[in-house]
GROMACS .gro file of C-alpha atoms in nm:
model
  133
    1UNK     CA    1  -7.058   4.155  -0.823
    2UNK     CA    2  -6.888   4.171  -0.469
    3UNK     CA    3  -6.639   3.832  -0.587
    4UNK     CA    4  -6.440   4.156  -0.768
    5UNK     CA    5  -6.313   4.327  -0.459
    6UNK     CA    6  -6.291   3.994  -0.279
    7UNK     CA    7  -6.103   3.863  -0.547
    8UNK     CA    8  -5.862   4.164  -0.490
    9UNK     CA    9  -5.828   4.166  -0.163
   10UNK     CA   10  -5.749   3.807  -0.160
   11UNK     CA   11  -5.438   3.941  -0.371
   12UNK     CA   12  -5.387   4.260  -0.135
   13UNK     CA   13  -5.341   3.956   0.154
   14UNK     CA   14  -5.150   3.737  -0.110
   15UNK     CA   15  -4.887   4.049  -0.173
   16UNK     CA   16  -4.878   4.152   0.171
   17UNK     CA   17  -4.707   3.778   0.281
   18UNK     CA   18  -4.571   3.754  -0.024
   19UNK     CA   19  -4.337   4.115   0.061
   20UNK     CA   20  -4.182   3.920   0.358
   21UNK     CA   21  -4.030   3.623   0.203
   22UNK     CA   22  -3.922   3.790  -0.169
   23UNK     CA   23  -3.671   3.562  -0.240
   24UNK     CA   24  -4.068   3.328  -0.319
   25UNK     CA   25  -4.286   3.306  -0.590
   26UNK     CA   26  -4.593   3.330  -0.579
   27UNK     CA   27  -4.788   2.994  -0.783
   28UNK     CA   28  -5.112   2.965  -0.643
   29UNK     CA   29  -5.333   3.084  -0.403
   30UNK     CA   30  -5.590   2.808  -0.209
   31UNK     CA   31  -5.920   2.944  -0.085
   32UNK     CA   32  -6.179   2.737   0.091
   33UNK     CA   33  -6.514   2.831   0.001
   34UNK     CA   34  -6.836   2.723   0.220
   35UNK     CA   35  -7.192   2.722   0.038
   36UNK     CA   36  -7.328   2.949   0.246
   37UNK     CA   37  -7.026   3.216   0.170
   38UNK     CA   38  -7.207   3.417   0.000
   39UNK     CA   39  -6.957   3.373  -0.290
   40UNK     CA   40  -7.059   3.208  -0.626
   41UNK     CA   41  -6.779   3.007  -0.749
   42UNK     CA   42  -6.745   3.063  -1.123
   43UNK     CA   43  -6.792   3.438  -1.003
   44UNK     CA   44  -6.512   3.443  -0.776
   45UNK     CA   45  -6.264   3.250  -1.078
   46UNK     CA   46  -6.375   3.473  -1.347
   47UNK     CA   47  -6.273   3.810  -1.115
   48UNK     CA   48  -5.966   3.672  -0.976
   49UNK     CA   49  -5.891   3.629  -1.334
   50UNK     CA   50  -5.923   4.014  -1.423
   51UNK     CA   51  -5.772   4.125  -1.063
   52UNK     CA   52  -5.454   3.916  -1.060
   53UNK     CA   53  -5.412   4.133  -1.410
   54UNK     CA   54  -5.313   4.448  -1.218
   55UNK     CA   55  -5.113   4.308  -0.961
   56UNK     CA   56  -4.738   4.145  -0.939
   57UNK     CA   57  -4.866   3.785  -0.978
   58UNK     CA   58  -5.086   3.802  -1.369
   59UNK     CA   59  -5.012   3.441  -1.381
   60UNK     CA   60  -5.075   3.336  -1.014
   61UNK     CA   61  -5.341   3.031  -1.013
   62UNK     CA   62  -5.655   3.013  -0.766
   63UNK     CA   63  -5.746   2.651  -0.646
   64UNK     CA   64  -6.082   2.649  -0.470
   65UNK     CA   65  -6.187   2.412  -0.183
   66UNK     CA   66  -6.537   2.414  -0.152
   67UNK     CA   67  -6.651   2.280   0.147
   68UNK     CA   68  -6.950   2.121   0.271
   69UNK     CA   69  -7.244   2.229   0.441
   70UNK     CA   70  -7.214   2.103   0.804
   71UNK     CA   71  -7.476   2.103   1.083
   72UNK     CA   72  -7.487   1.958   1.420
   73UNK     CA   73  -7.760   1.719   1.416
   74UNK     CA   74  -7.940   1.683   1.773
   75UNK     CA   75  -8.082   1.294   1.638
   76UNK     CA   76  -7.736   1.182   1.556
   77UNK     CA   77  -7.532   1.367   1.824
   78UNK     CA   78  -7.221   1.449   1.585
   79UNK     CA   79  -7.190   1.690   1.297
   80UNK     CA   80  -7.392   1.579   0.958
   81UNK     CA   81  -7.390   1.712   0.609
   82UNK     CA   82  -7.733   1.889   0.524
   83UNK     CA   83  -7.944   1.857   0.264
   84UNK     CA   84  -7.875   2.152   0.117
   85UNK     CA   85  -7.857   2.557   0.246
   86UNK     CA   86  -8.242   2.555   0.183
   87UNK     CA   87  -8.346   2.250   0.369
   88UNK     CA   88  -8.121   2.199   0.683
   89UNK     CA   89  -8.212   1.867   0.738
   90UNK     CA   90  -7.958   1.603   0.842
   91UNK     CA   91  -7.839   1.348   0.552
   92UNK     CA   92  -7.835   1.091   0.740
   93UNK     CA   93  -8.159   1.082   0.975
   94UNK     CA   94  -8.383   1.374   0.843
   95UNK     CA   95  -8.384   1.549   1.171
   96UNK     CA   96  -8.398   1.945   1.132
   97UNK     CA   97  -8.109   2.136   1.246
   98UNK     CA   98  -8.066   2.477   1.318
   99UNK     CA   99  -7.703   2.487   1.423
  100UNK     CA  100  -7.483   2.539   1.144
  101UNK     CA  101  -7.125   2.446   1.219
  102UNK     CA  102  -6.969   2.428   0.855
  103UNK     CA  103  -6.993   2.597   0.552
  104UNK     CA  104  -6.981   2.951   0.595
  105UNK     CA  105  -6.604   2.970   0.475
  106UNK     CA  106  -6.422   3.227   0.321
  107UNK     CA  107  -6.033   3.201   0.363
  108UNK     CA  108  -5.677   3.145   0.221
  109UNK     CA  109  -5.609   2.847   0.317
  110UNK     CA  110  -5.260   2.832   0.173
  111UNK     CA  111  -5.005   3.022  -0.040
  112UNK     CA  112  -4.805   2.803  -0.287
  113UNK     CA  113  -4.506   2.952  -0.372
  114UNK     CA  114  -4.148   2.810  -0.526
  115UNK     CA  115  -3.852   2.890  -0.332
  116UNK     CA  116  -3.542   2.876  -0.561
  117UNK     CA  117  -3.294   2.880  -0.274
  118UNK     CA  118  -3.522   2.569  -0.107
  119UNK     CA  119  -3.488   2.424  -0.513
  120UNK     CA  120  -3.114   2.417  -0.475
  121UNK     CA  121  -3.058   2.325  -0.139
  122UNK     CA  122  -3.322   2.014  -0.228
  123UNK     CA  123  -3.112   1.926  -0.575
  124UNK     CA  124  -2.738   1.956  -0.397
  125UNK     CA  125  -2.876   1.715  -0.133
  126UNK     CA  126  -3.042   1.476  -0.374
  127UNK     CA  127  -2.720   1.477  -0.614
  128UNK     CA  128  -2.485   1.434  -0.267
  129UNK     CA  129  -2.735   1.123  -0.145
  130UNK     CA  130  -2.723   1.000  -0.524
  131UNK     CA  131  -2.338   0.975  -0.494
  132UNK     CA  132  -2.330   0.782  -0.150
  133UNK     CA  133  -2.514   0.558  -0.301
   0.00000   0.00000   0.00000
């Protein structure tokens, strides 16, 4: 089960950013996930879920984005979702492809975090505009 110490060095990464803006927290990290990853899904959730137990963030959330497999398809001329990882045929034609171009990723796509500083300076201008008004 290799989603274990991705899982935790997802959080390692995570922690790392997360040191240079501490005034942050950390509410959920967004991975995109390509088919042909190498990463089962449910396997990668139920690890993150024991990992983010020894770190700084127990309740941090993982949102995955799995994306689609993507080939470029020499019928169609432009990029086509395949079949599947086991039959790279185009979707749309049928033509065989063996030029992957999507699908393969594994990546943080985006740390959500709340900035309480951000939070005030956002509510002081919304109850100033409110009083303009």
């Amino acid at each position: 089960m290799h989603e274990l110490s991705i899982a935790l060095n997802v959080l390692d990464i995570a922690e790392q950013t997360m040191n240079e803006h501490p005034e942050s927290e950390l509410v959920a990290i967004h991975i995109r996930l390509g088919p042909m990853s190498g990463v089962v899904c449910e396997a990668l959730e139920s690890a993150f879920t024991i990992a983010r137990q020894q770190t700084l963030y127990p309740e941090v959330e993982l949102v995955i984005e799995e994306t689609q497999l993507l080939i470029d398809c020499p019928q169609c001329r432009k990029h086509q979702m395949a079949i599947s990882i086991n039959d790279l045929r185009c979707r749309t034609c049928g033509t065989i492809s063996g030029k992957i171009v999507g699908g393969r990723e594994l990546e943080i796509a985006a740390l959500e975090v709340r900035d309480e500083q951000l939070d005030d300076t956002l509510s002081r201008s919304t109850d100033a505009d409110s009083k303009t008004e």
